[in-house]
């Protein structure tokens, strides 16, 4: 029993674990509350659909959380989502093979991620301004790639069989009874969680967010670290673009609209500090679950879209206030101890 208590204390001692567990508990409570109002929420089909819809929020939440941990923000995520969807869908609808289309979209998204890292890490532009610029550029590319039009059905170019295979792999297909979109998001989450918690790159990402000057003195390559973070974010957005493309069987120029804010919401709700240097990716998982459950539950009980946005906005603002008050409390304790 003592060993169990010690193990539990060690887990809670991990920085950011408390906030992540609170978000996880909040997700469970929220789901039970909505289920009590409308038992339809507990039905298997609704749970599966909720997990599939959660995949896109989880991915943008993971991508944005990595950026937030460095003490920055990425406003280009939603536009990269659109660019990924439009480039891949345009090429496939014109008969280009799936692999080639995905490779071109991937390289394009990684270039935007690298540019973000270059502007913020090398040229020291404020991240809000740098990624605001790339946000407009990436959205512009998504418009230009198919001459300011949404694409035709991807199956019209690559054929019905290849189109169906693409859609099943990224959205409609199931593995072990769960939609593939969720498995894809979960695997990416696990890989990035490992990078943040077990690799030197992860330690550098936290170090840059905690104190950039101290990180420099410790030998951390700040430019390289920030660039890697932005490229991780761009990769997550790239995959979300493919999921939306598979869902619609086409590319939509407005895909990913506001997804950068959804990513911030998922991270902040899960305890990722917008001030940088703290938070666990487990929190982003819980935050994405809270976001999707709110959207799903409020929709099922008949709440308007406007009310949904107000409720989520209040929760996000409250989470940031808690983080600031918590940090202020820690700072006050340190001063008193001195």
PDB file of C-alpha atoms in Angstrom, residues 48-218:
ATOM      1  CA  UNK A  48     -17.474   5.892 -32.170  1.00  0.00           C
ATOM      2  CA  UNK A  49     -18.515   9.042 -34.015  1.00  0.00           C
ATOM      3  CA  UNK A  50     -17.339  11.169 -31.094  1.00  0.00           C
ATOM      4  CA  UNK A  51     -13.892   9.532 -31.188  1.00  0.00           C
ATOM      5  CA  UNK A  52     -13.664   9.984 -34.954  1.00  0.00           C
ATOM      6  CA  UNK A  53     -14.636  13.653 -34.733  1.00  0.00           C
ATOM      7  CA  UNK A  54     -12.249  14.105 -31.817  1.00  0.00           C
ATOM      8  CA  UNK A  55      -9.307  13.008 -34.026  1.00  0.00           C
ATOM      9  CA  UNK A  56      -8.976  16.362 -35.791  1.00  0.00           C
ATOM     10  CA  UNK A  57      -9.169  18.312 -32.506  1.00  0.00           C
ATOM     11  CA  UNK A  58      -6.615  15.996 -30.932  1.00  0.00           C
ATOM     12  CA  UNK A  59      -4.160  16.531 -33.787  1.00  0.00           C
ATOM     13  CA  UNK A  60      -4.444  20.322 -33.895  1.00  0.00           C
ATOM     14  CA  UNK A  61      -4.367  20.308 -30.087  1.00  0.00           C
ATOM     15  CA  UNK A  62      -1.133  18.304 -30.068  1.00  0.00           C
ATOM     16  CA  UNK A  63       0.447  20.525 -32.723  1.00  0.00           C
ATOM     17  CA  UNK A  64      -0.547  23.761 -31.019  1.00  0.00           C
ATOM     18  CA  UNK A  65       0.427  22.422 -27.576  1.00  0.00           C
ATOM     19  CA  UNK A  66       3.998  21.750 -28.710  1.00  0.00           C
ATOM     20  CA  UNK A  67       4.173  25.375 -29.898  1.00  0.00           C
ATOM     21  CA  UNK A  68       2.606  26.705 -26.677  1.00  0.00           C
ATOM     22  CA  UNK A  69       5.168  24.818 -24.598  1.00  0.00           C
ATOM     23  CA  UNK A  70       7.929  26.762 -26.411  1.00  0.00           C
ATOM     24  CA  UNK A  71       6.143  29.959 -25.374  1.00  0.00           C
ATOM     25  CA  UNK A  72       4.902  30.705 -28.889  1.00  0.00           C
ATOM     26  CA  UNK A  73       1.693  30.310 -30.912  1.00  0.00           C
ATOM     27  CA  UNK A  74       0.851  29.060 -34.404  1.00  0.00           C
ATOM     28  CA  UNK A  75      -1.947  30.922 -36.183  1.00  0.00           C
ATOM     29  CA  UNK A  76      -1.240  29.164 -39.496  1.00  0.00           C
ATOM     30  CA  UNK A  77      -2.537  25.727 -38.451  1.00  0.00           C
ATOM     31  CA  UNK A  78      -6.024  26.125 -39.947  1.00  0.00           C
ATOM     32  CA  UNK A  79      -4.662  27.443 -43.239  1.00  0.00           C
ATOM     33  CA  UNK A  80      -2.145  24.575 -43.446  1.00  0.00           C
ATOM     34  CA  UNK A  81      -5.090  22.200 -42.954  1.00  0.00           C
ATOM     35  CA  UNK A  82      -6.818  23.826 -45.946  1.00  0.00           C
ATOM     36  CA  UNK A  83      -3.631  23.771 -48.021  1.00  0.00           C
ATOM     37  CA  UNK A  84      -3.109  20.075 -47.291  1.00  0.00           C
ATOM     38  CA  UNK A  85      -6.703  19.246 -48.248  1.00  0.00           C
ATOM     39  CA  UNK A  86      -6.695  21.397 -51.397  1.00  0.00           C
ATOM     40  CA  UNK A  87      -3.304  20.334 -52.786  1.00  0.00           C
ATOM     41  CA  UNK A  88      -3.903  16.624 -52.238  1.00  0.00           C
ATOM     42  CA  UNK A  89      -7.521  16.747 -53.477  1.00  0.00           C
ATOM     43  CA  UNK A  90      -6.690  18.867 -56.537  1.00  0.00           C
ATOM     44  CA  UNK A  91      -3.917  16.516 -57.641  1.00  0.00           C
ATOM     45  CA  UNK A  92      -5.992  13.376 -57.020  1.00  0.00           C
ATOM     46  CA  UNK A  93      -9.026  14.840 -58.818  1.00  0.00           C
ATOM     47  CA  UNK A  94      -6.746  15.424 -61.836  1.00  0.00           C
ATOM     48  CA  UNK A  95      -5.588  11.815 -61.878  1.00  0.00           C
ATOM     49  CA  UNK A  96      -2.296  12.068 -59.950  1.00  0.00           C
ATOM     50  CA  UNK A  97      -1.638   8.986 -57.803  1.00  0.00           C
ATOM     51  CA  UNK A  98      -2.552   9.119 -54.123  1.00  0.00           C
ATOM     52  CA  UNK A  99       1.038   8.735 -52.894  1.00  0.00           C
ATOM     53  CA  UNK A 100       2.365  11.477 -55.166  1.00  0.00           C
ATOM     54  CA  UNK A 101      -0.461  13.848 -54.196  1.00  0.00           C
ATOM     55  CA  UNK A 102       0.149  13.222 -50.506  1.00  0.00           C
ATOM     56  CA  UNK A 103       3.905  13.702 -50.892  1.00  0.00           C
ATOM     57  CA  UNK A 104       3.460  17.083 -52.629  1.00  0.00           C
ATOM     58  CA  UNK A 105       0.984  18.197 -49.934  1.00  0.00           C
ATOM     59  CA  UNK A 106       3.337  16.982 -47.189  1.00  0.00           C
ATOM     60  CA  UNK A 107       6.359  18.859 -48.562  1.00  0.00           C
ATOM     61  CA  UNK A 108       4.276  22.028 -49.009  1.00  0.00           C
ATOM     62  CA  UNK A 109       3.051  21.903 -45.407  1.00  0.00           C
ATOM     63  CA  UNK A 110       6.556  21.225 -44.069  1.00  0.00           C
ATOM     64  CA  UNK A 111       7.855  24.261 -45.957  1.00  0.00           C
ATOM     65  CA  UNK A 112       5.317  26.473 -44.170  1.00  0.00           C
ATOM     66  CA  UNK A 113       6.348  24.917 -40.852  1.00  0.00           C
ATOM     67  CA  UNK A 114      10.004  25.584 -41.612  1.00  0.00           C
ATOM     68  CA  UNK A 115       9.268  29.192 -42.608  1.00  0.00           C
ATOM     69  CA  UNK A 116       7.435  29.690 -39.302  1.00  0.00           C
ATOM     70  CA  UNK A 117      10.472  28.377 -37.439  1.00  0.00           C
ATOM     71  CA  UNK A 118      12.792  30.586 -39.503  1.00  0.00           C
ATOM     72  CA  UNK A 119      10.767  33.746 -38.869  1.00  0.00           C
ATOM     73  CA  UNK A 120      10.295  33.134 -35.134  1.00  0.00           C
ATOM     74  CA  UNK A 121      13.521  31.313 -34.251  1.00  0.00           C
ATOM     75  CA  UNK A 122      16.037  33.009 -36.548  1.00  0.00           C
ATOM     76  CA  UNK A 123      14.653  36.460 -37.319  1.00  0.00           C
ATOM     77  CA  UNK A 124      12.991  36.866 -33.891  1.00  0.00           C
ATOM     78  CA  UNK A 125       9.628  38.003 -35.277  1.00  0.00           C
ATOM     79  CA  UNK A 126       6.798  37.908 -32.725  1.00  0.00           C
ATOM     80  CA  UNK A 127       5.078  34.535 -33.306  1.00  0.00           C
ATOM     81  CA  UNK A 128       1.672  36.189 -33.573  1.00  0.00           C
ATOM     82  CA  UNK A 129       2.861  38.352 -36.503  1.00  0.00           C
ATOM     83  CA  UNK A 130       5.006  35.695 -38.192  1.00  0.00           C
ATOM     84  CA  UNK A 131       2.316  33.012 -38.206  1.00  0.00           C
ATOM     85  CA  UNK A 132      -0.397  35.538 -39.061  1.00  0.00           C
ATOM     86  CA  UNK A 133       1.554  36.210 -42.260  1.00  0.00           C
ATOM     87  CA  UNK A 134       1.993  32.532 -43.106  1.00  0.00           C
ATOM     88  CA  UNK A 135      -1.666  31.957 -42.235  1.00  0.00           C
ATOM     89  CA  UNK A 136      -2.716  34.314 -45.034  1.00  0.00           C
ATOM     90  CA  UNK A 137      -0.114  32.888 -47.431  1.00  0.00           C
ATOM     91  CA  UNK A 138      -1.149  29.267 -46.831  1.00  0.00           C
ATOM     92  CA  UNK A 139      -4.832  30.139 -47.176  1.00  0.00           C
ATOM     93  CA  UNK A 140      -4.011  32.001 -50.389  1.00  0.00           C
ATOM     94  CA  UNK A 141      -2.274  28.903 -51.760  1.00  0.00           C
ATOM     95  CA  UNK A 142      -5.326  26.809 -50.920  1.00  0.00           C
ATOM     96  CA  UNK A 143      -7.389  29.207 -53.060  1.00  0.00           C
ATOM     97  CA  UNK A 144      -4.947  29.408 -55.961  1.00  0.00           C
ATOM     98  CA  UNK A 145      -4.151  25.711 -56.259  1.00  0.00           C
ATOM     99  CA  UNK A 146      -7.456  24.979 -58.005  1.00  0.00           C
ATOM    100  CA  UNK A 147      -8.116  28.427 -59.492  1.00  0.00           C
ATOM    101  CA  UNK A 148     -10.279  29.738 -56.607  1.00  0.00           C
ATOM    102  CA  UNK A 149     -12.653  26.771 -56.677  1.00  0.00           C
ATOM    103  CA  UNK A 150     -13.295  23.785 -54.471  1.00  0.00           C
ATOM    104  CA  UNK A 151     -12.155  20.582 -56.145  1.00  0.00           C
ATOM    105  CA  UNK A 152     -14.146  17.909 -57.918  1.00  0.00           C
ATOM    106  CA  UNK A 153     -14.547  14.545 -56.203  1.00  0.00           C
ATOM    107  CA  UNK A 154     -11.144  12.911 -55.794  1.00  0.00           C
ATOM    108  CA  UNK A 155     -12.575   9.641 -57.129  1.00  0.00           C
ATOM    109  CA  UNK A 156     -13.312  11.370 -60.448  1.00  0.00           C
ATOM    110  CA  UNK A 157      -9.568  11.521 -61.076  1.00  0.00           C
ATOM    111  CA  UNK A 158      -7.976   8.526 -59.389  1.00  0.00           C
ATOM    112  CA  UNK A 159     -10.956   6.205 -59.852  1.00  0.00           C
ATOM    113  CA  UNK A 160     -13.620   4.906 -57.504  1.00  0.00           C
ATOM    114  CA  UNK A 161     -11.541   2.061 -56.064  1.00  0.00           C
ATOM    115  CA  UNK A 162      -8.525   4.224 -55.172  1.00  0.00           C
ATOM    116  CA  UNK A 163     -10.797   7.023 -53.932  1.00  0.00           C
ATOM    117  CA  UNK A 164     -12.705   4.656 -51.659  1.00  0.00           C
ATOM    118  CA  UNK A 165      -9.446   3.179 -50.335  1.00  0.00           C
ATOM    119  CA  UNK A 166      -8.171   6.694 -49.510  1.00  0.00           C
ATOM    120  CA  UNK A 167     -11.428   7.626 -47.768  1.00  0.00           C
ATOM    121  CA  UNK A 168     -11.531   4.385 -45.797  1.00  0.00           C
ATOM    122  CA  UNK A 169      -7.916   4.690 -44.679  1.00  0.00           C
ATOM    123  CA  UNK A 170      -8.267   8.229 -43.354  1.00  0.00           C
ATOM    124  CA  UNK A 171     -11.911   8.464 -42.290  1.00  0.00           C
ATOM    125  CA  UNK A 172     -14.620   5.864 -42.983  1.00  0.00           C
ATOM    126  CA  UNK A 173     -12.749   2.603 -42.440  1.00  0.00           C
ATOM    127  CA  UNK A 174     -12.508   0.814 -39.083  1.00  0.00           C
ATOM    128  CA  UNK A 175      -9.796  -1.172 -37.325  1.00  0.00           C
ATOM    129  CA  UNK A 176     -10.757  -3.253 -34.289  1.00  0.00           C
ATOM    130  CA  UNK A 177     -14.212  -1.658 -34.455  1.00  0.00           C
ATOM    131  CA  UNK A 178     -12.908   1.940 -34.135  1.00  0.00           C
ATOM    132  CA  UNK A 179     -12.673   4.442 -36.988  1.00  0.00           C
ATOM    133  CA  UNK A 180      -9.211   4.775 -38.544  1.00  0.00           C
ATOM    134  CA  UNK A 181      -9.180   8.568 -38.109  1.00  0.00           C
ATOM    135  CA  UNK A 182      -8.980   8.086 -34.349  1.00  0.00           C
ATOM    136  CA  UNK A 183      -6.239   5.450 -34.593  1.00  0.00           C
ATOM    137  CA  UNK A 184      -4.170   7.743 -36.821  1.00  0.00           C
ATOM    138  CA  UNK A 185      -4.535  10.618 -34.349  1.00  0.00           C
ATOM    139  CA  UNK A 186      -3.750   8.342 -31.394  1.00  0.00           C
ATOM    140  CA  UNK A 187      -0.576   6.945 -32.990  1.00  0.00           C
ATOM    141  CA  UNK A 188       0.679  10.456 -33.811  1.00  0.00           C
ATOM    142  CA  UNK A 189      -0.177  11.549 -30.261  1.00  0.00           C
ATOM    143  CA  UNK A 190       1.840   8.669 -28.781  1.00  0.00           C
ATOM    144  CA  UNK A 191       4.855   9.373 -31.018  1.00  0.00           C
ATOM    145  CA  UNK A 192       4.908  13.101 -30.165  1.00  0.00           C
ATOM    146  CA  UNK A 193       4.283  12.328 -26.478  1.00  0.00           C
ATOM    147  CA  UNK A 194       7.388  10.114 -26.592  1.00  0.00           C
ATOM    148  CA  UNK A 195       9.401  12.859 -28.315  1.00  0.00           C
ATOM    149  CA  UNK A 196       8.432  15.424 -25.668  1.00  0.00           C
ATOM    150  CA  UNK A 197       8.911  13.190 -22.646  1.00  0.00           C
ATOM    151  CA  UNK A 198      11.831  10.935 -23.585  1.00  0.00           C
ATOM    152  CA  UNK A 199      14.093  12.716 -26.073  1.00  0.00           C
ATOM    153  CA  UNK A 200      16.581  15.571 -26.016  1.00  0.00           C
ATOM    154  CA  UNK A 201      14.409  17.496 -28.481  1.00  0.00           C
ATOM    155  CA  UNK A 202      11.528  17.322 -26.001  1.00  0.00           C
ATOM    156  CA  UNK A 203      13.717  18.569 -23.145  1.00  0.00           C
ATOM    157  CA  UNK A 204      14.903  21.438 -25.328  1.00  0.00           C
ATOM    158  CA  UNK A 205      11.312  22.384 -26.229  1.00  0.00           C
ATOM    159  CA  UNK A 206      10.440  22.699 -22.529  1.00  0.00           C
ATOM    160  CA  UNK A 207      13.704  24.526 -21.803  1.00  0.00           C
ATOM    161  CA  UNK A 208      13.062  27.146 -24.502  1.00  0.00           C
ATOM    162  CA  UNK A 209       9.563  27.754 -23.140  1.00  0.00           C
ATOM    163  CA  UNK A 210      10.712  27.969 -19.521  1.00  0.00           C
ATOM    164  CA  UNK A 211      13.568  30.409 -20.018  1.00  0.00           C
ATOM    165  CA  UNK A 212      14.972  31.049 -23.475  1.00  0.00           C
ATOM    166  CA  UNK A 213      18.089  32.836 -22.208  1.00  0.00           C
ATOM    167  CA  UNK A 214      18.933  30.045 -19.777  1.00  0.00           C
ATOM    168  CA  UNK A 215      18.349  27.533 -22.590  1.00  0.00           C
ATOM    169  CA  UNK A 216      20.867  29.380 -24.786  1.00  0.00           C
ATOM    170  CA  UNK A 217      23.455  29.382 -21.993  1.00  0.00           C
ATOM    171  CA  UNK A 218      22.880  25.629 -21.577  1.00  0.00           C
TER     172      UNK A 218
END
